């Protein structure tokens, strides 16, 4: 968990921290993504190379340009999703490379050596490098309404003066809706959603969703805990508060329900009390900012958890790349974990 975030943390800062399991507010009744899809812009369903271009984002704001943007800068995970639809970006910001120079988990299939990295951690965004790219469009996620993910508040105004911005919900939505919105944007930028690559990936996603639904139905006794670890605390999230786990819940997966704090996303537990909630499977935050299971072996209370003793700890893709190609394996992996799981707690 990063220590660079000053205390008290803003709501957005808490979400960015590795220990914050409850990323996003996934409200089942949210309709913002659907409304925006109806105004996807001139490129949607037509000739994406013709101008002018516009796209209504999930803040309800419409980005406009005289022609389809070509010099695109995006949050790393959003850029990875656009890449899966065939849309390239010139620059990225957000977790892109690890300390050893390898691609961060959020980079997906991006070739991180071929994009300008404007910032690799929370609070970092090189405005001068951004301006040098002559950007046509800035794209990022929205975890908190009206806020641009990983765009620093202190430089936001300068950044948005250089190019129009688009924000897509990564919360207050579900996985299928989020994937569709990223597809809408990609199509407006010239992606062919009828290509075999996209349609095959969508078919895999739908098949994986069916598999997870069947697995959950076959083992209703299995309880899943969604966790994230920092050096001092263990966080247990409320499933309905994130787009991924809300969708898993809709497919029938049974989750532990913690007594969340005032922000509503998760409950913080001391390492002495991490056995508060019995669970058969533990899904652990896989982001580079969170401690991974192999770093927890020195903590005796971790080793005593039933799911740990049963070998039923699996990664959680806490910030999914919202393309059919990247979300299908997430569903398959959880389905496989449930299929193999035995009652441990």
Coordinates of C-alpha atoms in Angstrom, one line a residue:
X1 CA 0.0 0.0 0.0
X2 CA 1.6 3.3 -1.1
X3 CA 2.7 5.6 1.7
X4 CA 2.9 8.6 -0.6
X5 CA -0.7 9.4 -0.1
X6 CA -1.0 12.0 2.6
X7 CA -3.4 11.6 5.5
X8 CA -6.3 12.1 5.7
X9 CA -6.8 10.4 2.3
X10 CA -9.4 11.7 -0.1
X11 CA -12.0 9.2 -1.1
X12 CA -10.3 8.9 -4.5
X13 CA -6.9 8.5 -2.9
X14 CA -8.2 5.7 -0.7
X15 CA -9.5 3.9 -3.7
X16 CA -6.2 4.1 -5.4
X17 CA -4.3 2.7 -2.5
X18 CA -3.4 -0.9 -2.7
X19 CA -5.3 -1.8 0.5
X20 CA -8.6 -0.4 -0.8
X21 CA -10.4 -3.5 -1.9
X22 CA -13.7 -1.8 -2.4
X23 CA -12.8 0.0 -5.6
X24 CA -15.8 1.8 -7.0
X25 CA -19.4 2.0 -6.2
X26 CA -21.2 -0.6 -8.3
X27 CA -24.9 0.3 -7.8
X28 CA -27.1 -2.2 -9.6
X29 CA -29.7 0.4 -10.5
X30 CA -27.2 2.8 -12.1
X31 CA -28.2 3.8 -15.6
X32 CA -25.5 6.3 -16.5
X33 CA -23.6 3.9 -18.8
X34 CA -26.7 3.1 -20.8
X35 CA -27.6 6.7 -21.3
X36 CA -24.1 7.5 -22.6
X37 CA -24.2 4.6 -25.0
X38 CA -27.1 6.3 -26.9
X39 CA -24.9 9.3 -27.7
X40 CA -21.7 7.4 -28.6
X41 CA -20.8 10.0 -31.3
X42 CA -20.4 10.3 -35.0
X43 CA -18.2 7.3 -35.4
X44 CA -20.5 4.8 -33.7
X45 CA -22.1 2.5 -36.2
X46 CA -20.9 4.6 -39.1
X47 CA -17.7 5.9 -40.8
X48 CA -15.4 6.5 -37.9
X49 CA -12.9 8.3 -40.2
X50 CA -15.3 11.1 -41.0
X51 CA -15.5 14.2 -38.9
X52 CA -16.7 15.9 -36.9
X53 CA -16.4 13.6 -33.9
X54 CA -18.2 13.6 -30.5
X55 CA -18.7 11.2 -27.6
X56 CA -20.9 11.6 -24.6
X57 CA -19.1 10.2 -21.6
X58 CA -20.3 8.8 -18.3
X59 CA -20.2 12.2 -16.6
X60 CA -22.8 13.3 -19.1
X61 CA -20.2 15.5 -20.8
X62 CA -19.7 15.5 -24.5
X63 CA -16.2 15.5 -25.9
X64 CA -16.0 17.0 -29.4
X65 CA -13.3 17.3 -32.1
X66 CA -13.2 18.4 -35.8
X67 CA -12.2 14.9 -36.7
X68 CA -11.7 11.5 -35.1
X69 CA -8.9 11.8 -32.4
X70 CA -5.7 10.2 -33.4
X71 CA -3.3 11.4 -30.7
X72 CA -4.9 9.7 -27.7
X73 CA -3.6 9.6 -24.1
X74 CA -5.3 7.3 -21.6
X75 CA -5.2 5.8 -18.1
X76 CA -3.2 2.6 -18.5
X77 CA -6.1 0.1 -17.9
X78 CA -8.3 2.1 -20.2
X79 CA -5.6 2.2 -22.9
X80 CA -5.3 -1.5 -22.6
X81 CA -9.0 -2.0 -23.2
X82 CA -8.9 0.3 -26.3
X83 CA -5.8 -1.7 -27.5
X84 CA -7.9 -4.9 -27.4
X85 CA -10.3 -3.2 -29.8
X86 CA -7.5 -2.1 -32.1
X87 CA -7.2 1.5 -31.0
X88 CA -3.7 2.8 -30.2
X89 CA -2.7 5.5 -27.8
X90 CA 0.4 7.6 -27.7
X91 CA 0.7 8.1 -24.0
X92 CA -0.5 6.6 -20.7
X93 CA -0.7 7.5 -17.0
X94 CA -1.2 5.2 -14.1
X95 CA 0.5 1.9 -13.1
X96 CA 2.3 0.9 -16.3
X97 CA 5.7 -0.7 -15.3
X98 CA 6.8 -2.4 -12.1
X99 CA 10.0 -1.6 -10.2
X100 CA 11.9 -4.1 -12.3
X101 CA 10.7 -2.5 -15.5
X102 CA 8.2 -5.2 -16.5
X103 CA 4.7 -4.3 -17.6
X104 CA 2.3 -3.8 -14.7
X105 CA -0.7 -6.1 -14.6
X106 CA -2.9 -3.2 -15.6
X107 CA -1.1 -2.7 -18.9
X108 CA -2.6 -5.8 -20.4
X109 CA -1.2 -6.4 -23.9
X110 CA 0.1 -2.9 -24.3
X111 CA 3.7 -2.7 -25.5
X112 CA 4.8 -0.4 -22.7
X113 CA 8.1 0.4 -24.6
X114 CA 6.1 2.1 -27.3
X115 CA 4.0 4.6 -25.3
X116 CA 5.0 7.7 -23.5
X117 CA 4.6 7.1 -19.7
X118 CA 3.4 10.4 -18.2
X119 CA 3.1 9.0 -14.7
X120 CA 3.5 5.6 -13.1
X121 CA 2.1 6.1 -9.7
X122 CA -0.7 8.0 -7.9
X123 CA -0.2 11.8 -8.2
X124 CA 2.2 11.6 -11.1
X125 CA 1.3 13.2 -14.4
X126 CA 3.9 15.1 -16.5
X127 CA 2.0 17.9 -18.1
X128 CA 4.9 19.0 -20.3
X129 CA 5.3 15.5 -21.8
X130 CA 1.5 15.4 -22.3
X131 CA 1.5 18.8 -24.2
X132 CA 4.4 17.6 -26.4
X133 CA 2.2 14.7 -27.6
X134 CA -0.2 17.2 -29.1
X135 CA -3.1 15.3 -27.6
X136 CA -6.5 15.1 -29.3
X137 CA -8.2 13.2 -26.5
X138 CA -7.7 12.2 -22.9
X139 CA -9.5 9.0 -21.7
X140 CA -9.7 7.7 -18.2
X141 CA -11.9 5.8 -15.7
X142 CA -14.4 7.3 -13.2
X143 CA -14.5 5.6 -9.8
X144 CA -16.0 8.6 -8.0
X145 CA -18.6 10.7 -9.8
X146 CA -17.2 13.6 -11.7
X147 CA -13.5 12.7 -10.9
X148 CA -10.9 11.6 -13.5
X149 CA -9.0 8.6 -12.3
X150 CA -5.3 9.2 -11.8
X151 CA -5.5 12.8 -13.2
X152 CA -4.1 14.9 -10.3
X153 CA -6.5 17.5 -9.0
X154 CA -3.8 20.2 -8.8
X155 CA -3.1 20.0 -12.5
X156 CA -6.5 18.8 -13.9
X157 CA -7.4 22.3 -15.3
X158 CA -4.2 22.6 -17.2
X159 CA -4.5 19.1 -18.6
X160 CA -8.1 19.5 -19.7
X161 CA -7.3 22.7 -21.5
X162 CA -5.0 20.8 -23.9
X163 CA -7.6 18.3 -25.1
X164 CA -11.1 17.1 -24.5
X165 CA -11.5 14.4 -21.8
X166 CA -13.7 11.3 -21.6
X167 CA -14.4 9.4 -18.4
X168 CA -16.0 6.0 -18.3
X169 CA -17.5 4.4 -15.2
X170 CA -15.4 1.7 -13.5
X171 CA -17.9 1.8 -10.6
X172 CA -21.7 2.3 -10.3
X173 CA -21.9 -0.3 -13.2
X174 CA -21.4 -3.9 -13.9
X175 CA -18.8 -5.7 -16.0
X176 CA -21.0 -6.1 -19.1
X177 CA -22.1 -2.5 -19.0
X178 CA -18.5 -1.3 -18.5
X179 CA -17.2 -3.4 -21.4
X180 CA -20.0 -2.1 -23.7
X181 CA -19.1 1.5 -22.9
X182 CA -15.4 0.9 -23.7
X183 CA -16.5 -0.8 -26.9
X184 CA -18.8 2.2 -27.7
X185 CA -15.8 4.6 -27.3
X186 CA -13.5 2.3 -29.3
X187 CA -16.1 2.1 -32.2
X188 CA -16.4 5.9 -32.3
X189 CA -12.6 6.0 -32.6
X190 CA -12.6 3.6 -35.6
X191 CA -12.7 0.1 -34.1
X192 CA -14.5 -2.6 -36.0
X193 CA -16.7 -4.3 -33.4
X194 CA -17.9 -6.8 -36.0
X195 CA -14.3 -8.2 -36.5
X196 CA -13.7 -11.8 -35.7
X197 CA -11.3 -10.8 -32.9
X198 CA -14.0 -8.9 -31.1
X199 CA -17.0 -11.2 -31.8
X200 CA -14.9 -14.3 -30.8
X201 CA -13.9 -12.6 -27.6
X202 CA -17.5 -11.6 -26.8
X203 CA -18.5 -15.3 -27.4
X204 CA -15.8 -16.4 -24.9
X205 CA -17.1 -13.9 -22.4
X206 CA -20.7 -15.0 -22.7
X207 CA -19.6 -18.7 -22.4
X208 CA -17.5 -17.9 -19.3
X209 CA -20.4 -16.0 -17.7
X210 CA -22.5 -19.1 -18.2
X211 CA -19.8 -21.3 -16.7
X212 CA -19.6 -19.1 -13.6
X213 CA -23.3 -19.1 -13.2
X214 CA -23.4 -22.9 -13.4
X215 CA -20.5 -23.3 -10.9
X216 CA -22.1 -21.0 -8.4
X217 CA -25.4 -22.8 -8.7
X218 CA -23.7 -26.2 -8.2
X219 CA -21.9 -25.1 -5.0
X220 CA -24.2 -22.7 -3.1
X221 CA -22.4 -23.5 0.1
X222 CA -19.1 -21.9 -1.0
X223 CA -18.5 -18.5 0.5
X224 CA -16.0 -16.1 -1.1
X225 CA -14.1 -13.3 0.7
X226 CA -12.7 -10.4 -1.3
X227 CA -9.5 -9.2 0.4
X228 CA -6.6 -6.9 0.0
X229 CA -3.5 -6.7 2.2
X230 CA -1.2 -4.0 3.4
X231 CA 1.5 -4.2 6.0
X232 CA -0.7 -3.1 8.9
X233 CA -4.3 -3.9 7.8
X234 CA -6.4 -6.5 5.9
X235 CA -9.3 -5.1 4.0
X236 CA -12.5 -7.1 3.3
X237 CA -14.8 -5.6 0.6
X238 CA -18.5 -5.5 0.2
X239 CA -19.2 -7.3 -3.1
X240 CA -22.0 -5.1 -4.3
X241 CA -19.7 -2.0 -4.2
X242 CA -17.5 -3.0 -7.1
X243 CA -18.4 -3.7 -10.8
X244 CA -16.7 -7.1 -10.9
X245 CA -17.9 -8.6 -7.7
X246 CA -21.4 -7.2 -8.1
X247 CA -21.6 -9.0 -11.5
X248 CA -20.3 -12.2 -9.9
X249 CA -23.0 -11.8 -7.3
X250 CA -25.6 -11.4 -10.0
X251 CA -24.3 -14.6 -11.5
X252 CA -24.9 -16.4 -8.2
X253 CA -21.6 -16.3 -6.3
X254 CA -22.0 -16.0 -2.5
X255 CA -19.8 -13.5 -0.8
X256 CA -18.9 -12.6 2.8
X257 CA -20.6 -9.4 3.8
X258 CA -18.4 -7.3 6.1
X259 CA -19.5 -4.4 8.3
X260 CA -18.1 -1.7 6.2
X261 CA -16.8 1.7 7.3
X262 CA -18.5 5.0 6.7
X263 CA -17.3 5.2 3.1
X264 CA -19.2 2.0 2.4
X265 CA -16.6 0.0 0.5
X266 CA -14.8 -2.2 2.9
X267 CA -13.9 -3.1 6.5
X268 CA -10.4 -2.7 7.8
X269 CA -9.2 -5.5 10.1
X270 CA -6.1 -5.8 12.1
X271 CA -4.0 -8.9 11.3
X272 CA -4.9 -10.3 14.7
X273 CA -8.6 -10.3 13.7
X274 CA -8.5 -11.4 10.0
X275 CA -10.4 -14.6 11.0
X276 CA -13.5 -12.6 11.7
X277 CA -15.3 -13.8 8.6
X278 CA -15.2 -17.6 7.7
X279 CA -14.6 -18.1 4.0
X280 CA -14.0 -21.0 1.7
X281 CA -12.2 -19.0 -1.1
X282 CA -10.3 -15.8 -0.7
X283 CA -9.9 -13.5 -3.7
X284 CA -6.8 -11.3 -3.2
X285 CA -6.2 -7.9 -4.8
X286 CA -3.6 -8.6 -7.6
X287 CA -2.5 -5.0 -8.1
X288 CA 1.2 -4.2 -7.6
X289 CA 0.4 -1.8 -4.9
X290 CA -1.1 -4.5 -2.6
X291 CA 0.8 -7.2 -0.7
X292 CA 0.5 -10.6 -2.5
X293 CA -0.1 -13.9 -0.7
X294 CA 3.5 -15.0 -0.9
X295 CA 4.5 -11.9 1.1
X296 CA 2.1 -12.9 3.9
X297 CA 3.7 -16.2 5.0
X298 CA 5.3 -14.5 8.0
X299 CA 1.9 -13.6 9.4
X300 CA 0.6 -16.5 11.5
X301 CA -3.0 -15.5 11.4
X302 CA -3.0 -15.6 7.6
X303 CA -1.6 -19.1 7.6
X304 CA -4.4 -20.3 9.9
X305 CA -7.3 -19.1 7.7
X306 CA -9.3 -22.1 6.4
X307 CA -9.1 -21.0 2.8
X308 CA -5.3 -20.6 3.0
X309 CA -4.9 -24.0 4.6
X310 CA -7.1 -25.5 1.9
X311 CA -5.1 -23.8 -0.9
X312 CA -8.1 -21.9 -2.0
X313 CA -6.6 -18.4 -2.4
X314 CA -7.0 -16.9 -5.9
X315 CA -6.1 -13.5 -7.5
X316 CA -8.7 -10.8 -7.9
X317 CA -8.3 -8.5 -10.9
X318 CA -9.3 -5.5 -8.8
X319 CA -9.2 -3.0 -11.7
X320 CA -10.3 -5.1 -14.8
X321 CA -9.4 -4.1 -18.3
X322 CA -12.9 -3.6 -19.7
X323 CA -12.7 -5.6 -23.0
X324 CA -14.4 -8.9 -23.7
X325 CA -10.9 -10.4 -24.3
X326 CA -9.6 -9.5 -20.8
X327 CA -12.8 -10.1 -18.8
X328 CA -13.6 -13.6 -20.1
X329 CA -10.6 -15.1 -18.3
X330 CA -11.6 -13.4 -15.1
X331 CA -14.9 -15.2 -15.2
X332 CA -13.4 -18.5 -16.2
X333 CA -10.8 -18.3 -13.4
X334 CA -13.4 -17.7 -10.7
X335 CA -15.6 -20.5 -12.1
X336 CA -12.7 -22.9 -12.0
X337 CA -11.9 -21.9 -8.4
X338 CA -15.5 -22.6 -7.3
X339 CA -15.7 -25.8 -9.3
X340 CA -12.6 -27.2 -7.5
X341 CA -13.4 -25.7 -4.1
X342 CA -14.4 -27.7 -1.0
X343 CA -16.1 -26.4 2.0
X344 CA -13.2 -25.2 4.2
X345 CA -14.8 -22.9 6.8

